[in-house]
Coordinates of C-alpha atoms in Angstrom, one line a residue:
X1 CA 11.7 48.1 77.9
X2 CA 13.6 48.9 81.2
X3 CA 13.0 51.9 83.5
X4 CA 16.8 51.5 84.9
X5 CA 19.1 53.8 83.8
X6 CA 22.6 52.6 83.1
X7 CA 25.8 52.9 85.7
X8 CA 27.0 56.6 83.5
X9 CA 23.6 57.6 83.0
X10 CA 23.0 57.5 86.3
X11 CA 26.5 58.7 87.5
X12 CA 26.1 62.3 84.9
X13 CA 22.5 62.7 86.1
X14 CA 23.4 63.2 89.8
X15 CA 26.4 65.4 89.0
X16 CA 23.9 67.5 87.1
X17 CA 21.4 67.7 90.1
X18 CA 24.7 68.7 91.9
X19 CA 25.5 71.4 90.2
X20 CA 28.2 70.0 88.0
X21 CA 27.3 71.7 84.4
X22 CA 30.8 71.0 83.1
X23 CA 33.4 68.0 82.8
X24 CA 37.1 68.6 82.1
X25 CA 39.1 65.9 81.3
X26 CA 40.9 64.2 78.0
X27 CA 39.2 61.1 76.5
X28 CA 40.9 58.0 75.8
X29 CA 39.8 54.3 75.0
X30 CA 38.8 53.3 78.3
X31 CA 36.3 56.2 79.0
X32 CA 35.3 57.1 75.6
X33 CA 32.0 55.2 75.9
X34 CA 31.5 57.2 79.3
X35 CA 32.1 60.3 77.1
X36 CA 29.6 59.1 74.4
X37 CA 27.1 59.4 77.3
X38 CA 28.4 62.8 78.2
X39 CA 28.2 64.1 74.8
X40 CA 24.4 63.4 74.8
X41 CA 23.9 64.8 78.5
X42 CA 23.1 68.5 79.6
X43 CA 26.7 68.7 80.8
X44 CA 29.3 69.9 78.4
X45 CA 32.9 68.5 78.1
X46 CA 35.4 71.3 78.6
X47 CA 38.7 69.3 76.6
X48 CA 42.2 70.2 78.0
X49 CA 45.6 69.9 76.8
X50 CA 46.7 67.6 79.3
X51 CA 45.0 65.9 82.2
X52 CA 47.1 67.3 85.1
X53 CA 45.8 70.9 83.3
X54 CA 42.3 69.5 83.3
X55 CA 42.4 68.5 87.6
X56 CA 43.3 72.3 88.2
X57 CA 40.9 73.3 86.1
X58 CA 38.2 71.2 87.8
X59 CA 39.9 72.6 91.8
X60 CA 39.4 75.7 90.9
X61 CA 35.6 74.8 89.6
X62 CA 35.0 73.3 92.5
X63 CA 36.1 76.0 94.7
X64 CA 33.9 78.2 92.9
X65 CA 30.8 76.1 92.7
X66 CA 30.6 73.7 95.4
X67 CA 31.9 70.4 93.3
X68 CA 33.7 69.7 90.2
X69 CA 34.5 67.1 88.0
X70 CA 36.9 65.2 85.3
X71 CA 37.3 62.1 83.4
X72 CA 40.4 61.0 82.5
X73 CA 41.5 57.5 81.5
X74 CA 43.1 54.8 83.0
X75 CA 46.8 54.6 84.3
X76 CA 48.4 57.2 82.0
X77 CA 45.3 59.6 82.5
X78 CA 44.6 58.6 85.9
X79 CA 48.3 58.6 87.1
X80 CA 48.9 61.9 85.5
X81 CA 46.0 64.2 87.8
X82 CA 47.6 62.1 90.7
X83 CA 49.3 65.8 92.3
X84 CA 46.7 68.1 91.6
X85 CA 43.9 65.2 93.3
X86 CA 46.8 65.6 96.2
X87 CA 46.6 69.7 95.9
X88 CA 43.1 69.8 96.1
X89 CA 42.7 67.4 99.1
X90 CA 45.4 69.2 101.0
X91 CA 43.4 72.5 100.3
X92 CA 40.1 71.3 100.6
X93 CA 38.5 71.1 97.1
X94 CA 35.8 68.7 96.5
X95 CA 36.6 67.5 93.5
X96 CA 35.1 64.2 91.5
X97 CA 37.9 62.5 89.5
X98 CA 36.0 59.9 87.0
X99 CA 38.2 57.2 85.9
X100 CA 37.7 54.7 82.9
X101 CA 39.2 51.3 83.4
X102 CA 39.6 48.1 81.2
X103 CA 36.3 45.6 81.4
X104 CA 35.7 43.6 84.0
X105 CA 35.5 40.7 81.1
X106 CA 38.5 41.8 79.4
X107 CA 40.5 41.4 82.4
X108 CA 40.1 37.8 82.8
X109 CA 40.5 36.9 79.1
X110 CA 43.1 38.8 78.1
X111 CA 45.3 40.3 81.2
X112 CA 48.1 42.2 79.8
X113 CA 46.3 45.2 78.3
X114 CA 48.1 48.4 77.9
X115 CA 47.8 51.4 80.6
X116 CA 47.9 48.3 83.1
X117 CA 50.9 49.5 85.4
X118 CA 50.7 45.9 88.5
X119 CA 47.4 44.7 89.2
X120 CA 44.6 46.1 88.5
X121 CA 43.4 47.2 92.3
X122 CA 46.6 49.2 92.2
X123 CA 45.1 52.6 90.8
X124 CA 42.2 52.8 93.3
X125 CA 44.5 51.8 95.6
X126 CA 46.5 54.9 94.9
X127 CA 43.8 57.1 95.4
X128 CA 42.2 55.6 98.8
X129 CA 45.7 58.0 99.7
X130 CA 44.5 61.4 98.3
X131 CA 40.7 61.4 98.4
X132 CA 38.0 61.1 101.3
X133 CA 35.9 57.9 99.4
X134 CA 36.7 56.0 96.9
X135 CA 34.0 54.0 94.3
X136 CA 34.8 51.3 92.2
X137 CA 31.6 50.4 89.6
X138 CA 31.9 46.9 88.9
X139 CA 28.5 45.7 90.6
X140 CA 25.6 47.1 88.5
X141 CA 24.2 46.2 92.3
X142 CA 25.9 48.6 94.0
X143 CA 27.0 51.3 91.5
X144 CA 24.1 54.1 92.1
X145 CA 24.7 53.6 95.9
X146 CA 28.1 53.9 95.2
X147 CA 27.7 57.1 93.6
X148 CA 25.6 58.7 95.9
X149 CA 27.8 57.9 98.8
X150 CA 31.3 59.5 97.1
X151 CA 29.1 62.9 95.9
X152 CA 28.1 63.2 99.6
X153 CA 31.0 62.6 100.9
X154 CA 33.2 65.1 98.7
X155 CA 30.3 67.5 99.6
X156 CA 30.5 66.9 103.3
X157 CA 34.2 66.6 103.7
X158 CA 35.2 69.3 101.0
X159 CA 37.8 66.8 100.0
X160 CA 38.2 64.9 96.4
X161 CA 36.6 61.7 95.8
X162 CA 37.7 59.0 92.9
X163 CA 35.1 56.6 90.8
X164 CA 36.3 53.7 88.8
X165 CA 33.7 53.0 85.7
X166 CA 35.0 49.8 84.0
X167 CA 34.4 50.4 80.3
X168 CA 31.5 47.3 80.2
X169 CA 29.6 48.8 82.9
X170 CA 28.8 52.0 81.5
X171 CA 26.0 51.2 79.3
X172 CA 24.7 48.5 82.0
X173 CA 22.1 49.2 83.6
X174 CA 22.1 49.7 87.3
X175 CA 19.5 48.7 90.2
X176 CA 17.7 51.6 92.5
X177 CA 17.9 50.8 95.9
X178 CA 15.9 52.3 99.1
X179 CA 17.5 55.6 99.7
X180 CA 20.5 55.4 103.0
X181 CA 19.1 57.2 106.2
X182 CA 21.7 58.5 107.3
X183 CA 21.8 61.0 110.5
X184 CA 23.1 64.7 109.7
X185 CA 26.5 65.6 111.3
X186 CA 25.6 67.6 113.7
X187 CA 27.0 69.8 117.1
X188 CA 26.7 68.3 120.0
X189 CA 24.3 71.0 121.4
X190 CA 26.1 71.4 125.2
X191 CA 29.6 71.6 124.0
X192 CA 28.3 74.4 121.4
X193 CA 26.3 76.1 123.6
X194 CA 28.6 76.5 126.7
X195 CA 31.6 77.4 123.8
X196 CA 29.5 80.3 122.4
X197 CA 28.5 81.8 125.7
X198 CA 32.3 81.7 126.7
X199 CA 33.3 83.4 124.0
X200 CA 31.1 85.7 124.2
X201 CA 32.0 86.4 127.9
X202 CA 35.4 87.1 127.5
X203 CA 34.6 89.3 123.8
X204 CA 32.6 91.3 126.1
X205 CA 35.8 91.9 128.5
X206 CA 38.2 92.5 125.7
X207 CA 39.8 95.7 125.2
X208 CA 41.4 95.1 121.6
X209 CA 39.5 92.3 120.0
X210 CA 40.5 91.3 116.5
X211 CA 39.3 87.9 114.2
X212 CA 41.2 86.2 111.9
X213 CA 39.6 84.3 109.0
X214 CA 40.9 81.5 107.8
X215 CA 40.5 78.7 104.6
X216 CA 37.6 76.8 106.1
X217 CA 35.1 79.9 106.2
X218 CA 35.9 79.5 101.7
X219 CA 35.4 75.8 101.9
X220 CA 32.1 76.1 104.2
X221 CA 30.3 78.5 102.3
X222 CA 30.1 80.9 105.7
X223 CA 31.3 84.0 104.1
X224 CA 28.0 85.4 104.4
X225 CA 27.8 84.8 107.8
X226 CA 31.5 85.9 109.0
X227 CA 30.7 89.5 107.1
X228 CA 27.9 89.3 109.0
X229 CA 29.6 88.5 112.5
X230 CA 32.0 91.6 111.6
X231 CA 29.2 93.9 110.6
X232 CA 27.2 92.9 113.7
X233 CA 30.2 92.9 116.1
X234 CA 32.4 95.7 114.4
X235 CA 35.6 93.3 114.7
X236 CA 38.7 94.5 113.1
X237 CA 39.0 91.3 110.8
X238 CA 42.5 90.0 109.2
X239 CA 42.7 86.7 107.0
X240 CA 44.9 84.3 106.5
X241 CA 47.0 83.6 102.9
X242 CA 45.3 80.5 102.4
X243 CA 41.9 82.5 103.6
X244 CA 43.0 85.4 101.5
X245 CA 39.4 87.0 100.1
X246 CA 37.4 84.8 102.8
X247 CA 36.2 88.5 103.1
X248 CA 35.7 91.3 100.5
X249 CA 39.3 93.4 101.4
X250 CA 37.8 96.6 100.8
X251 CA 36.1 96.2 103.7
X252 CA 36.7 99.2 106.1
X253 CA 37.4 96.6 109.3
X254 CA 39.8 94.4 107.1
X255 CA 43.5 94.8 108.1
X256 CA 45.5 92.7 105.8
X257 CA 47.4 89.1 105.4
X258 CA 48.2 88.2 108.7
X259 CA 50.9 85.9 108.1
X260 CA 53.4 86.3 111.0
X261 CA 56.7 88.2 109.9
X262 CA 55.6 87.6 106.1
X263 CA 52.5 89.3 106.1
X264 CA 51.6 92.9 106.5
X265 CA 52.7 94.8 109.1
X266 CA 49.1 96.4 110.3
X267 CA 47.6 92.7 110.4
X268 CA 50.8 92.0 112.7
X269 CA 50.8 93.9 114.8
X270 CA 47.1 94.1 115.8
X271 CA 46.5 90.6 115.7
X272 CA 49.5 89.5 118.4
X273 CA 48.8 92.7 120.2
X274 CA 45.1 91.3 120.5
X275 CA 43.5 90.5 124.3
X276 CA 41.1 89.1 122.6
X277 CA 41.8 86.8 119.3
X278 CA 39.1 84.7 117.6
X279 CA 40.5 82.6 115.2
X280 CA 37.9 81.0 112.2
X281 CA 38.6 78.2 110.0
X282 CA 42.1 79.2 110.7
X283 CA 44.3 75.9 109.2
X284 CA 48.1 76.4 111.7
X285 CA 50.4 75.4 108.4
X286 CA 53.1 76.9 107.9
X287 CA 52.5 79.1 105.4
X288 CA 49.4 80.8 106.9
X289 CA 52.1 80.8 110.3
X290 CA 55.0 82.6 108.3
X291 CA 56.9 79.5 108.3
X292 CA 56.2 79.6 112.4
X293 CA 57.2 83.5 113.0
X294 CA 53.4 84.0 114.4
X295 CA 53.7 85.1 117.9
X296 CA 50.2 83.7 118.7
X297 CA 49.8 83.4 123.2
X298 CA 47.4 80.8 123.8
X299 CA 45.9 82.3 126.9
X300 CA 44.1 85.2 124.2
X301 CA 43.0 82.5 121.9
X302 CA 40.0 81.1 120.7
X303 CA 39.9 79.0 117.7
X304 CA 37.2 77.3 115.8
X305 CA 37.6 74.4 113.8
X306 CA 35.7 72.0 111.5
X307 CA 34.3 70.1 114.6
X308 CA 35.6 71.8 117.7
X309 CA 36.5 74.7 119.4
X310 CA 39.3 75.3 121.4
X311 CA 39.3 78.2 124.3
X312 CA 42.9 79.0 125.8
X313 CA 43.8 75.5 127.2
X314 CA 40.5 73.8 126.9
X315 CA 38.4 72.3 124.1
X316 CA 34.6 71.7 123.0
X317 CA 34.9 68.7 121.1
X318 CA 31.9 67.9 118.4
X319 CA 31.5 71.7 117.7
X320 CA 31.0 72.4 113.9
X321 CA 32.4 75.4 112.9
X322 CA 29.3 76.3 110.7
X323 CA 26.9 76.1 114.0
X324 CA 29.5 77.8 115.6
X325 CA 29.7 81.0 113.5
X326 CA 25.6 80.7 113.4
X327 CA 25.2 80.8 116.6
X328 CA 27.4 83.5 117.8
X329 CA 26.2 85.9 114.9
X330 CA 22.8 84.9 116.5
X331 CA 23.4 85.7 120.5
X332 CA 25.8 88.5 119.2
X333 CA 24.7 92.0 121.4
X334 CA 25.5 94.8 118.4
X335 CA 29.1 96.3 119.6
X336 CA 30.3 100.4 119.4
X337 CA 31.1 101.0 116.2
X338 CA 35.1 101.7 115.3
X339 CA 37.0 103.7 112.6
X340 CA 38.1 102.1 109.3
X341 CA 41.2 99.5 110.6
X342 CA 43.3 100.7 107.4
X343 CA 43.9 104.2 105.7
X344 CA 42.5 105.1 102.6
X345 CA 44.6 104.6 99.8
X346 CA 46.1 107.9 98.8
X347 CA 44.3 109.9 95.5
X348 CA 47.1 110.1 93.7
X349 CA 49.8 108.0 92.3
X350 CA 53.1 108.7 90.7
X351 CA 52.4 105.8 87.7
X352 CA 53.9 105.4 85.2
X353 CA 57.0 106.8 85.7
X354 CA 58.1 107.0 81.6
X355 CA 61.6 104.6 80.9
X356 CA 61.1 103.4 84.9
X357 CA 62.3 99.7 84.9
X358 CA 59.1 97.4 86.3
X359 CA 59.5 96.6 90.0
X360 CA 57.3 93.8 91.5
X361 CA 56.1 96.4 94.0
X362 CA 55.0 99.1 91.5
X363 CA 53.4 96.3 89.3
X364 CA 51.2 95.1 92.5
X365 CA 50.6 98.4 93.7
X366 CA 49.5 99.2 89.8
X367 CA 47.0 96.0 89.5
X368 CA 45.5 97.0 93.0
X369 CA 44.0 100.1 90.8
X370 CA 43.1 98.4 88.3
X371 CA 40.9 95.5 90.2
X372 CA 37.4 95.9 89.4
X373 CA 34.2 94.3 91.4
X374 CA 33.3 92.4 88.5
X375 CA 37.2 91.0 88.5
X376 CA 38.5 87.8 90.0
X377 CA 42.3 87.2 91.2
X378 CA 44.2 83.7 90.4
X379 CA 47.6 83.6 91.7
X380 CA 50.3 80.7 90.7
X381 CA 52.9 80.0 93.9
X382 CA 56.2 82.0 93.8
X383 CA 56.7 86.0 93.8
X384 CA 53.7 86.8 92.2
X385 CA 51.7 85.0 95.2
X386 CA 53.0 86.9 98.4
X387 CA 53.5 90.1 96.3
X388 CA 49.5 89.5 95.8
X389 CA 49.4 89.8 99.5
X390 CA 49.4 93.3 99.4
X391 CA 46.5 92.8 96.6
X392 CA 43.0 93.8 97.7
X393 CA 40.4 92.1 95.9
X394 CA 36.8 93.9 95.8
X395 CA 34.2 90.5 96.5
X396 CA 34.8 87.7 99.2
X397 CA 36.2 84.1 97.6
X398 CA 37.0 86.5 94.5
X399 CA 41.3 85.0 95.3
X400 CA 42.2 81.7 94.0
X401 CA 45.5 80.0 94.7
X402 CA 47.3 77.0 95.8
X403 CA 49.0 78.6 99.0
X404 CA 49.3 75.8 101.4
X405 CA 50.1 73.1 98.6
X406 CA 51.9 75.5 96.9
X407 CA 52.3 73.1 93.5
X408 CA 53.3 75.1 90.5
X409 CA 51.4 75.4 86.8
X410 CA 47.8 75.9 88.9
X411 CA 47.0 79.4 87.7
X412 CA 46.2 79.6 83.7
X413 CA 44.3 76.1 83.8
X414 CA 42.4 77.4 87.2
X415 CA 41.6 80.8 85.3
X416 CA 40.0 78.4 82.7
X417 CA 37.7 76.5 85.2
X418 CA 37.0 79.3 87.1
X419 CA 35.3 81.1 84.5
X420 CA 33.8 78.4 83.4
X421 CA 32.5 78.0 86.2
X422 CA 31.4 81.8 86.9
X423 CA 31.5 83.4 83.3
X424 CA 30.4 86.8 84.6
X425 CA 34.0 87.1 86.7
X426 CA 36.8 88.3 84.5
X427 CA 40.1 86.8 86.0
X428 CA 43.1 88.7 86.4
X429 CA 46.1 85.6 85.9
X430 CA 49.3 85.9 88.2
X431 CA 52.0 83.5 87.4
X432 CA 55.5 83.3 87.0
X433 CA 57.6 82.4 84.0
X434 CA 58.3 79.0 85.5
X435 CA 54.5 78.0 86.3
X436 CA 53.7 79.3 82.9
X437 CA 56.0 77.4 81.0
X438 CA 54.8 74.1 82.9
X439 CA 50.8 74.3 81.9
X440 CA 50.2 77.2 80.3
X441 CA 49.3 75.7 77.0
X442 CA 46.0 75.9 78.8
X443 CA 45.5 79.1 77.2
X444 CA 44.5 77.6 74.3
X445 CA 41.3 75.9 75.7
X446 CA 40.8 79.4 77.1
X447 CA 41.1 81.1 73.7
X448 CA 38.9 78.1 71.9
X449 CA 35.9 79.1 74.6
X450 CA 36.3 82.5 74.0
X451 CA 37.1 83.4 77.7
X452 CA 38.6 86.7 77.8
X453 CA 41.3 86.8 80.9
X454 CA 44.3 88.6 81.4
X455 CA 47.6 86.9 82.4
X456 CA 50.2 88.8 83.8
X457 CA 53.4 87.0 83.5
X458 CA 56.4 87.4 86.2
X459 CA 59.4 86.9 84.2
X460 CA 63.0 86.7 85.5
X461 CA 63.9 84.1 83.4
X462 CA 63.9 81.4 86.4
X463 CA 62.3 79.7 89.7
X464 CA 62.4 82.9 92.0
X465 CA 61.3 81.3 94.9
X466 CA 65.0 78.8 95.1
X467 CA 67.0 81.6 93.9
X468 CA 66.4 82.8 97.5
X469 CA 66.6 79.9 99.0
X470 CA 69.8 78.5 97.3
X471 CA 71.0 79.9 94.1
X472 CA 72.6 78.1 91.4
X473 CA 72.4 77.9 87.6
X474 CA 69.8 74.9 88.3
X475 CA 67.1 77.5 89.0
X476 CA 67.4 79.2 85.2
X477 CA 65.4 78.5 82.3
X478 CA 64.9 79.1 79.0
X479 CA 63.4 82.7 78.3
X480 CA 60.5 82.6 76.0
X481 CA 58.5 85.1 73.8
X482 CA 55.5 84.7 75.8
X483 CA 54.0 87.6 73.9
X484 CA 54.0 85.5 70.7
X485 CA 52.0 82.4 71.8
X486 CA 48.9 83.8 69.9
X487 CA 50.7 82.5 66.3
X488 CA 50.6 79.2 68.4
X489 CA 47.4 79.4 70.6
X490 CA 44.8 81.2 68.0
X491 CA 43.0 84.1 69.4
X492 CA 44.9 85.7 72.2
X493 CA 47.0 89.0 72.0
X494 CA 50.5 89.0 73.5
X495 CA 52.1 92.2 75.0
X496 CA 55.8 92.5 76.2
X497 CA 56.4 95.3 79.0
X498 CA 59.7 96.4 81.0
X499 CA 59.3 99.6 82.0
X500 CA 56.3 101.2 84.0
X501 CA 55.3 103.6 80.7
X502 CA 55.2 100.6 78.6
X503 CA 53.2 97.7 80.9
X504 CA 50.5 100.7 81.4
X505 CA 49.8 100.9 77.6
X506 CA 49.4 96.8 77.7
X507 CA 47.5 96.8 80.6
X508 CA 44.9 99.2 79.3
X509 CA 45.0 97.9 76.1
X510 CA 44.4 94.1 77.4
X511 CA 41.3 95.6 79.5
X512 CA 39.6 97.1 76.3
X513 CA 40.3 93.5 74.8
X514 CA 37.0 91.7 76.0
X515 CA 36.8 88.9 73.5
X516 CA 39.7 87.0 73.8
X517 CA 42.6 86.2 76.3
X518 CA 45.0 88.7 76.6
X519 CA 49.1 88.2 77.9
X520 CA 51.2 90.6 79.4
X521 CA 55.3 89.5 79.6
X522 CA 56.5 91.4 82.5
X523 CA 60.2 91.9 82.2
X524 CA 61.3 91.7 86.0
X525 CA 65.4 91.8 87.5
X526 CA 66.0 88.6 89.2
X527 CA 67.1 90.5 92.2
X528 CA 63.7 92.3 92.6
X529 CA 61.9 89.8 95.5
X530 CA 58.2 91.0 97.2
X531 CA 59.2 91.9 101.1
X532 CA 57.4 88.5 101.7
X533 CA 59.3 86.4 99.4
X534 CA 62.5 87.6 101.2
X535 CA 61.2 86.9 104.7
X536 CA 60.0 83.4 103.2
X537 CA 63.2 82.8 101.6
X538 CA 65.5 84.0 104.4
X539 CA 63.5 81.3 106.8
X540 CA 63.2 78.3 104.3
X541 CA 67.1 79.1 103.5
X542 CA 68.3 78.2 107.1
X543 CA 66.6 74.6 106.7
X544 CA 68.3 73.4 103.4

């Protein structure tokens, strides 16, 4: 009898020792015998309504523990996760997308099989576009080096990689091979050194220092070490949108969104006041740049990337940003400690106001109450994700969103694979009518595992975001009876809110509800923008 294990044996037993506990995905003939093998592994198969549902899912999974997975099918399953495998590359998720595909037999005997969409090379073809490797199993040779490869690779680069499992190699067996030696990316140790002993020069000359956090410091794991740095150093601290909870926001040195003209006004003006700004992980997109309203002068700046480090007008090159952040926590000299950088919120608070119509304001302002540690934020794009700017989460990497990709429909299946992925976090669901209505049927997988978040639904009957932009009837939809999708979706409880009296009965009644998904349909005036969703819309407006 053989001691090889087969090509999916193999392939589920190093997502295991990776951390991968869960698959998302919907099965189909080409993977089915792949999913037989799941189905008798360790790691359960969390089944989605869709597959573009089940790639969000598996983002925000990965976000949360390091790597995530799917398997879909091929061409119609494949094809369909194409724009969320595009999402989570341009935001930095490592996520494993596990494609079936027909035999390599089959495809000499009989050609024209269905799914087939041009020849057969096409698919991974596609994906070589949107991921950092790419694996195609056909050589029970090859496979398990294959494998290994594209896990470390979505691991090192924090970027998606794809697999190709033919349906007749699944249950062949595969051949061990001596393991790679290959050197560890590291610094180059001059370029890092002489960087962190200029920084810490001019930091020690600085008058008004302040740090901004950005994405990267999430995707790194180094929020650990940047509260550190900010403990250590007593640095005012501000984070970008796409950073947004890189640091816990209750923290006393923590300013705000800095996002040029679009974010808040503290963060603003402190951050291009600065003599001394240290930028982290900081992506320059234009979101996390206001759509290019930062006033950011070089001559104050030093910015850390993943793998250099740029000083005013000259770089280190081959700097990682993790040795970078170690070592400056490391030769950091302890500071003089400063006041809090924000105000304490006032005691009290004028809510509800009884027969008050809902205002996206008041309804932010509310929820920033209500957060709890134990609570994690998930934000679909729109209103409902620079209103959230204002929202101050308790724990660092407790904010989930696509903010530089900005695709819509990522929240409710996100909610579902980030508490899968961290059942102890309750998540707290911002999303907007439109989003909903695209993937939210994905609250039916979360009602089936018994997850219990809350949604909180932006409705104003239309895409909000293009209304400011460029109105038109184009941007209306259909208005639905969200509140009634448990007759459709089995365990969930619906709740429909328009005035402030009204959405604090649901809200307190969905917290008590700790069993099941609860839904809150927020009745919101379509002329009733965030202050950032103006600014945004006023500067997109000018280029349509």
């Amino acid at each position: 009898m053989s001691s090889h294990p087969s090509i999916g044996h193999y392939l589920l037993t190093r997502l295991y020792e990776s951390g991968v506990h869960h698959v998302f995905g919907v099965p189909g003939d080409y993977i089915l015998r792949f999913y037989q093998q799941l189905s008798r592994s360790p790691i359960q198969h969390i089944g989605t309504t869709r597959e573009d549902t089940a790639a969000f899912a598996t983002d925000a999974y990965a976000r949360c523990r390091g790597l995530g997975a799917m398997a879909v099918t091929y061409g119609v399953g494949a094809l369909s996760v194409v724009n969320a495998v595009a999402g989570a590359y341009a935001e930095s998720s490592p996520v494993v997308v596990i494609s079936g595909a027909p035999g390599i037999k089959e495809r000499h005997e009989h050609p024209l099989l269905h799914h087939r969409f041009g020849p057969f090379r096409f698919q991974h073809e596609i994906f070589e576009r949107i991921t950092c490797a790419v694996a195609v199993l056909d050589d029970p040779y090859t496979a398990f080096r294959q494998i290994d490869r594209a896990l470390a690779a979505a691991r090192e680069h924090c970027k998606p990689v794809y697999i190709e499992l033919p349906r007749d190699r699944v249950d062949v067996e595969g051949y061990s091979m001596p393991s790679e030696s290959r050197p560890a990316t590291a610094s180059d140790a001059g370029s890092l050194n002489e960087a962190v002993e200029e920084t810490l020069q001019l930091l020690g000359k600085a008058a008004s220092p302040v740090l901004v956090a950005g994405v990267e410091l999430h995707r790194r794991g180094l929020q650990d070490k940047l509260l550190n740095l900010v403990d250590k150093a007593h640095l005012p601290v501000a984070a970008t949108l796409t950073g947004k909870s890189v640091l816990g926001e209750r923290h006393p040195y923590y300013l705000g969104i800095y996002e040029g003209a679009m974010g808040s006004t503290l963060a603003r003006d402190r951050v291009e006041q600065s003599d001394f700004l240290l930028m982290l992980g900081v992506t320059m997109n234009d979101i996390d740049l206001g759509i290019f309203t930062a006033k950011l002068d070089a001559n104050r700046v030093i910015r850390a990337t993943q793998d250099e480090v740029i000083i005013h007008h000259h770089r280190y090159p081959h700097v990682l940003l993790g040795d970078f952040v170690t070592m400056l926590n490391e030769r950091m000299a302890p500071r003089p400690e400063i006041g809090p950088a924000v105000a304490a919120e006032p005691a009290t608070f004028d809510f509800p106001v009884k027969n008050q119509p809902m205002k996206v304001a008041r309804l932010i302002a509310r929820l920033n109450r209500f957060l709890t540690p134990d609570m994690a934020v998930i934000s679909d794009v729109g209103d409902c994700l620079f209103a959230a700017i204002d929202l101050r989460v308790h724990e660092n990497s407790e904010f989930l969103a696509s903010a530089y990709y900005t695709t819509m429909g990522f929240a409710v299946p996100a909610a579902l694979g980030a508490q899968i992925a961290n059942p102890t976090r309750r998540t707290l669901v911002l999303v907007g009518d439109g989003a909903f209505q695209m993937t939210g049927t994905e609250l039916s997988t979360i009602a089936r595992f018994g997850l219990n978040p809350i949604v909180i639904i932006f409705n104003n009957c239309g895409y909000s975001t293009e209304r400011y932009i460029l109105d038109g009837p184009f941007n209306d939809i259909a208005c639905w009876q969200f509140e009634r999708l448990g007759e459709v979706f089995g365990p969930l409880t619906g709740y429909s809110a328009s005035t402030e009296d009204e959405f604090e009965d649901c809200l307190n009644r969905a917290f008590a509800q700790q069993s099941s998904p609860s839904l809150i349909n927020v009745h919101l005036s379509k002329d009733d923008p965030s202050p950032a969703m103006r600014g945004l819309a006023e500067r997109l407006g000018k280029r349509v």
